[in-house]
mmCIF file of C-alpha atoms in Angstrom:
data_model
loop_
_atom_site.group_PDB
_atom_site.id
_atom_site.type_symbol
_atom_site.label_atom_id
_atom_site.label_comp_id
_atom_site.label_asym_id
_atom_site.label_seq_id
_atom_site.Cartn_x
_atom_site.Cartn_y
_atom_site.Cartn_z
ATOM 1 C CA UNK A 1 -115.674 46.779 -21.282
ATOM 2 C CA UNK A 2 -111.905 46.290 -21.700
ATOM 3 C CA UNK A 3 -110.466 45.237 -25.023
ATOM 4 C CA UNK A 4 -107.013 43.957 -25.859
ATOM 5 C CA UNK A 5 -105.160 43.898 -29.145
ATOM 6 C CA UNK A 6 -103.659 40.514 -28.209
ATOM 7 C CA UNK A 7 -105.668 37.839 -26.421
ATOM 8 C CA UNK A 8 -104.472 37.389 -22.833
ATOM 9 C CA UNK A 9 -103.876 33.667 -23.325
ATOM 10 C CA UNK A 10 -101.828 34.148 -26.505
ATOM 11 C CA UNK A 11 -98.308 32.734 -26.211
ATOM 12 C CA UNK A 12 -95.649 35.313 -25.557
ATOM 13 C CA UNK A 13 -92.842 35.701 -28.057
ATOM 14 C CA UNK A 14 -89.635 34.246 -26.560
ATOM 15 C CA UNK A 15 -86.987 36.733 -25.488
ATOM 16 C CA UNK A 16 -84.467 35.586 -28.063
ATOM 17 C CA UNK A 17 -80.792 36.034 -27.303
ATOM 18 C CA UNK A 18 -78.975 38.766 -29.175
ATOM 19 C CA UNK A 19 -75.530 38.041 -30.634
ATOM 20 C CA UNK A 20 -73.624 39.111 -27.509
ATOM 21 C CA UNK A 21 -75.915 37.161 -25.162
ATOM 22 C CA UNK A 22 -75.675 34.107 -27.408
ATOM 23 C CA UNK A 23 -71.883 34.225 -27.311
ATOM 24 C CA UNK A 24 -71.911 34.543 -23.501
ATOM 25 C CA UNK A 25 -74.332 31.632 -23.131
ATOM 26 C CA UNK A 26 -72.400 29.367 -25.516
ATOM 27 C CA UNK A 27 -69.111 30.115 -23.745
ATOM 28 C CA UNK A 28 -70.664 29.263 -20.363
ATOM 29 C CA UNK A 29 -72.370 26.117 -21.690
ATOM 30 C CA UNK A 30 -69.070 24.921 -23.146
ATOM 31 C CA UNK A 31 -67.246 25.491 -19.848
ATOM 32 C CA UNK A 32 -70.042 23.723 -17.900
ATOM 33 C CA UNK A 33 -69.561 20.627 -20.065
ATOM 34 C CA UNK A 34 -65.762 20.625 -20.350
ATOM 35 C CA UNK A 35 -64.664 21.612 -16.836
ATOM 36 C CA UNK A 36 -66.287 18.728 -14.914
ATOM 37 C CA UNK A 37 -64.927 16.256 -17.466
ATOM 38 C CA UNK A 38 -61.396 17.703 -17.143
ATOM 39 C CA UNK A 39 -61.501 17.630 -13.319
ATOM 40 C CA UNK A 40 -62.872 14.094 -13.392
ATOM 41 C CA UNK A 41 -60.126 12.941 -15.781
ATOM 42 C CA UNK A 42 -57.346 14.354 -13.562
ATOM 43 C CA UNK A 43 -58.729 12.705 -10.415
ATOM 44 C CA UNK A 44 -59.258 9.348 -12.121
ATOM 45 C CA UNK A 45 -55.755 9.451 -13.602
ATOM 46 C CA UNK A 46 -53.896 10.561 -10.454
ATOM 47 C CA UNK A 47 -56.074 9.350 -7.569
ATOM 48 C CA UNK A 48 -58.252 6.592 -9.041
ATOM 49 C CA UNK A 49 -61.498 8.303 -7.998
ATOM 50 C CA UNK A 50 -64.162 10.336 -9.776
ATOM 51 C CA UNK A 51 -64.775 14.021 -9.166
ATOM 52 C CA UNK A 52 -68.067 13.181 -7.443
ATOM 53 C CA UNK A 53 -66.332 10.659 -5.168
ATOM 54 C CA UNK A 54 -63.722 13.299 -4.337
ATOM 55 C CA UNK A 55 -66.453 15.843 -3.506
ATOM 56 C CA UNK A 56 -68.097 13.356 -1.141
ATOM 57 C CA UNK A 57 -64.805 12.635 0.640
ATOM 58 C CA UNK A 58 -63.891 16.337 0.824
ATOM 59 C CA UNK A 59 -67.291 17.355 2.201
ATOM 60 C CA UNK A 60 -67.081 14.689 4.901
ATOM 61 C CA UNK A 61 -63.527 15.774 5.754
ATOM 62 C CA UNK A 62 -64.836 19.294 6.458
ATOM 63 C CA UNK A 63 -67.862 18.230 8.505
ATOM 64 C CA UNK A 64 -67.878 18.220 12.314
ATOM 65 C CA UNK A 65 -66.820 14.745 13.394
ATOM 66 C CA UNK A 66 -66.285 14.005 9.688
ATOM 67 C CA UNK A 67 -69.940 12.945 9.639
ATOM 68 C CA UNK A 68 -73.046 14.080 7.748
ATOM 69 C CA UNK A 69 -76.526 12.715 7.210
ATOM 70 C CA UNK A 70 -76.756 11.108 3.788
ATOM 71 C CA UNK A 71 -79.566 13.492 2.777
ATOM 72 C CA UNK A 72 -77.471 16.563 3.683
ATOM 73 C CA UNK A 73 -74.422 15.091 1.953
ATOM 74 C CA UNK A 74 -76.435 14.495 -1.236
ATOM 75 C CA UNK A 75 -77.554 18.121 -1.252
ATOM 76 C CA UNK A 76 -74.085 19.520 -0.615
ATOM 77 C CA UNK A 77 -72.550 17.242 -3.260
ATOM 78 C CA UNK A 78 -75.215 18.202 -5.797
ATOM 79 C CA UNK A 79 -76.385 14.646 -6.394
ATOM 80 C CA UNK A 80 -79.518 12.612 -5.841
ATOM 81 C CA UNK A 81 -79.793 10.376 -2.787
ATOM 82 C CA UNK A 82 -79.866 7.188 -4.936
ATOM 83 C CA UNK A 83 -76.685 8.264 -6.761
ATOM 84 C CA UNK A 84 -74.988 9.155 -3.486
ATOM 85 C CA UNK A 85 -75.998 5.811 -1.958
ATOM 86 C CA UNK A 86 -74.304 3.945 -4.818
ATOM 87 C CA UNK A 87 -71.152 6.057 -4.535
ATOM 88 C CA UNK A 88 -70.972 5.756 -0.744
ATOM 89 C CA UNK A 89 -71.412 1.982 -1.033
ATOM 90 C CA UNK A 90 -68.306 1.892 -3.277
ATOM 91 C CA UNK A 91 -66.383 4.164 -0.889
ATOM 92 C CA UNK A 92 -67.470 1.962 2.012
ATOM 93 C CA UNK A 93 -66.118 -1.148 0.238
ATOM 94 C CA UNK A 94 -62.750 0.617 -0.034
ATOM 95 C CA UNK A 95 -62.786 1.392 3.694
ATOM 96 C CA UNK A 96 -63.022 5.174 3.193
ATOM 97 C CA UNK A 97 -66.558 5.788 4.514
ATOM 98 C CA UNK A 98 -68.708 4.080 7.145
ATOM 99 C CA UNK A 99 -72.525 4.241 7.269
ATOM 100 C CA UNK A 100 -74.455 3.997 10.536
ATOM 101 C CA UNK A 101 -78.012 4.788 11.674
ATOM 102 C CA UNK A 102 -78.376 8.297 13.096
ATOM 103 C CA UNK A 103 -78.709 7.827 16.889
ATOM 104 C CA UNK A 104 -80.748 11.058 17.088
ATOM 105 C CA UNK A 105 -83.287 9.807 14.535
ATOM 106 C CA UNK A 106 -83.136 6.259 13.227
ATOM 107 C CA UNK A 107 -84.917 7.240 10.016
ATOM 108 C CA UNK A 108 -81.669 8.825 8.833
ATOM 109 C CA UNK A 109 -78.322 7.306 7.916
ATOM 110 C CA UNK A 110 -75.003 8.942 8.768
ATOM 111 C CA UNK A 111 -71.928 8.799 6.557
ATOM 112 C CA UNK A 112 -68.596 9.096 8.381
ATOM 113 C CA UNK A 113 -65.172 9.510 6.824
ATOM 114 C CA UNK A 114 -62.715 6.935 8.147
ATOM 115 C CA UNK A 115 -59.017 7.490 8.792
ATOM 116 C CA UNK A 116 -58.277 5.758 5.479
ATOM 117 C CA UNK A 117 -60.766 8.066 3.767
ATOM 118 C CA UNK A 118 -59.084 11.109 5.277
ATOM 119 C CA UNK A 119 -55.739 9.835 4.014
ATOM 120 C CA UNK A 120 -57.235 9.393 0.528
ATOM 121 C CA UNK A 121 -58.637 12.929 0.326
ATOM 122 C CA UNK A 122 -55.368 14.306 1.714
ATOM 123 C CA UNK A 123 -53.467 12.437 -0.998
ATOM 124 C CA UNK A 124 -55.844 13.519 -3.794
ATOM 125 C CA UNK A 125 -56.281 17.179 -2.780
ATOM 126 C CA UNK A 126 -52.974 18.691 -4.000
ATOM 127 C CA UNK A 127 -53.400 17.433 -7.572
ATOM 128 C CA UNK A 128 -57.037 18.487 -7.642
ATOM 129 C CA UNK A 129 -56.275 21.979 -6.340
ATOM 130 C CA UNK A 130 -53.445 22.330 -8.858
ATOM 131 C CA UNK A 131 -55.833 21.394 -11.684
ATOM 132 C CA UNK A 132 -58.475 23.851 -10.454
ATOM 133 C CA UNK A 133 -55.824 26.568 -10.407
ATOM 134 C CA UNK A 134 -54.551 25.645 -13.877
ATOM 135 C CA UNK A 135 -57.965 25.458 -15.521
ATOM 136 C CA UNK A 136 -59.964 28.119 -13.677
ATOM 137 C CA UNK A 137 -57.928 30.579 -11.625
ATOM 138 C CA UNK A 138 -54.577 30.973 -13.410
ATOM 139 C CA UNK A 139 -56.161 32.119 -16.714
ATOM 140 C CA UNK A 140 -57.994 34.921 -14.833
ATOM 141 C CA UNK A 141 -56.854 38.153 -13.247
ATOM 142 C CA UNK A 142 -57.731 38.727 -9.587
ATOM 143 C CA UNK A 143 -60.523 41.050 -10.696
ATOM 144 C CA UNK A 144 -61.888 38.429 -13.115
ATOM 145 C CA UNK A 145 -61.729 35.809 -10.363
ATOM 146 C CA UNK A 146 -63.873 38.044 -8.122
ATOM 147 C CA UNK A 147 -66.259 38.633 -11.043
ATOM 148 C CA UNK A 148 -66.486 34.891 -11.647
ATOM 149 C CA UNK A 149 -67.387 34.376 -7.980
ATOM 150 C CA UNK A 150 -70.157 36.981 -8.136
ATOM 151 C CA UNK A 151 -71.464 35.767 -11.490
ATOM 152 C CA UNK A 152 -71.552 32.180 -10.215
ATOM 153 C CA UNK A 153 -73.387 33.244 -7.058
ATOM 154 C CA UNK A 154 -75.983 35.149 -9.079
ATOM 155 C CA UNK A 155 -76.603 32.189 -11.370
ATOM 156 C CA UNK A 156 -76.849 29.857 -8.370
ATOM 157 C CA UNK A 157 -79.396 32.192 -6.731
ATOM 158 C CA UNK A 158 -81.419 32.291 -9.965
ATOM 159 C CA UNK A 159 -81.486 28.487 -9.988
ATOM 160 C CA UNK A 160 -82.266 28.188 -6.267
ATOM 161 C CA UNK A 161 -83.372 31.602 -4.922
ATOM 162 C CA UNK A 162 -84.113 30.347 -1.408
ATOM 163 C CA UNK A 163 -81.132 27.968 -1.268
ATOM 164 C CA UNK A 164 -83.431 25.220 -0.111
ATOM 165 C CA UNK A 165 -83.247 21.457 -0.429
ATOM 166 C CA UNK A 166 -85.830 19.447 -2.372
ATOM 167 C CA UNK A 167 -87.604 18.669 0.930
ATOM 168 C CA UNK A 168 -87.991 22.467 1.430
ATOM 169 C CA UNK A 169 -85.564 22.601 4.355
ATOM 170 C CA UNK A 170 -82.809 25.264 4.358
ATOM 171 C CA UNK A 171 -79.422 24.059 3.196
ATOM 172 C CA UNK A 172 -77.071 23.235 6.059
ATOM 173 C CA UNK A 173 -74.182 25.684 6.312
ATOM 174 C CA UNK A 174 -71.131 24.433 4.468
ATOM 175 C CA UNK A 175 -68.726 23.208 7.143
ATOM 176 C CA UNK A 176 -65.448 25.095 7.540
ATOM 177 C CA UNK A 177 -62.827 23.344 9.605
ATOM 178 C CA UNK A 178 -59.321 22.032 9.410
ATOM 179 C CA UNK A 179 -59.279 18.391 8.284
ATOM 180 C CA UNK A 180 -56.534 17.642 10.810
ATOM 181 C CA UNK A 181 -58.051 17.317 14.294
ATOM 182 C CA UNK A 182 -54.645 17.868 15.915
ATOM 183 C CA UNK A 183 -54.479 21.480 14.708
ATOM 184 C CA UNK A 184 -55.875 24.412 16.698
ATOM 185 C CA UNK A 185 -58.970 26.140 15.344
ATOM 186 C CA UNK A 186 -58.895 28.214 13.209
ATOM 187 C CA UNK A 187 -55.967 26.636 11.409
ATOM 188 C CA UNK A 188 -53.735 27.815 8.574
ATOM 189 C CA UNK A 189 -54.483 24.559 6.715
ATOM 190 C CA UNK A 190 -57.720 26.127 5.471
ATOM 191 C CA UNK A 191 -55.631 28.702 3.584
ATOM 192 C CA UNK A 192 -52.737 26.532 2.517
ATOM 193 C CA UNK A 193 -54.623 23.326 1.747
ATOM 194 C CA UNK A 194 -58.301 24.045 0.935
ATOM 195 C CA UNK A 195 -60.429 20.942 0.388
ATOM 196 C CA UNK A 196 -62.308 21.911 -2.753
#
């Protein structure tokens, strides 16, 4: 007969953070709260749109045919489908996005960036990129920037190890294309004017 000093169903003692871990966590938590608010403030002030609205426009600008299913767009933008639907309805009222049934499967709705929407993201992108540089990249060395990329990827994998959507389907690959259809592919715009 086996015996144990501690019952198997006894609660485990939490793995408390030591002082160094606590400082690292608090620094990250502070950045996670402050950075989105700062990016949102810049876009509202200079472009009259929220950071989430900008992300939606930018993702559509990178997609083939500037079109994505609403469900895929919600996943890529990191928002729920109901939240995305409200935002896209506002963007549609401004003439920046158009929604249509998916001809391949009528159960889905497609969101398409209009010419006016492309003009809006093109107008908003320089200020947004400048703010990202000022707040995130300029304070770091090149080595720290690479470390930040790897750290962020590791945390993202810990949150979503299989990189799957809530419906258990793999995430669609993030589109990579020049937002200007007149340019040859690949195009230098991706380097000089990234749509973050």
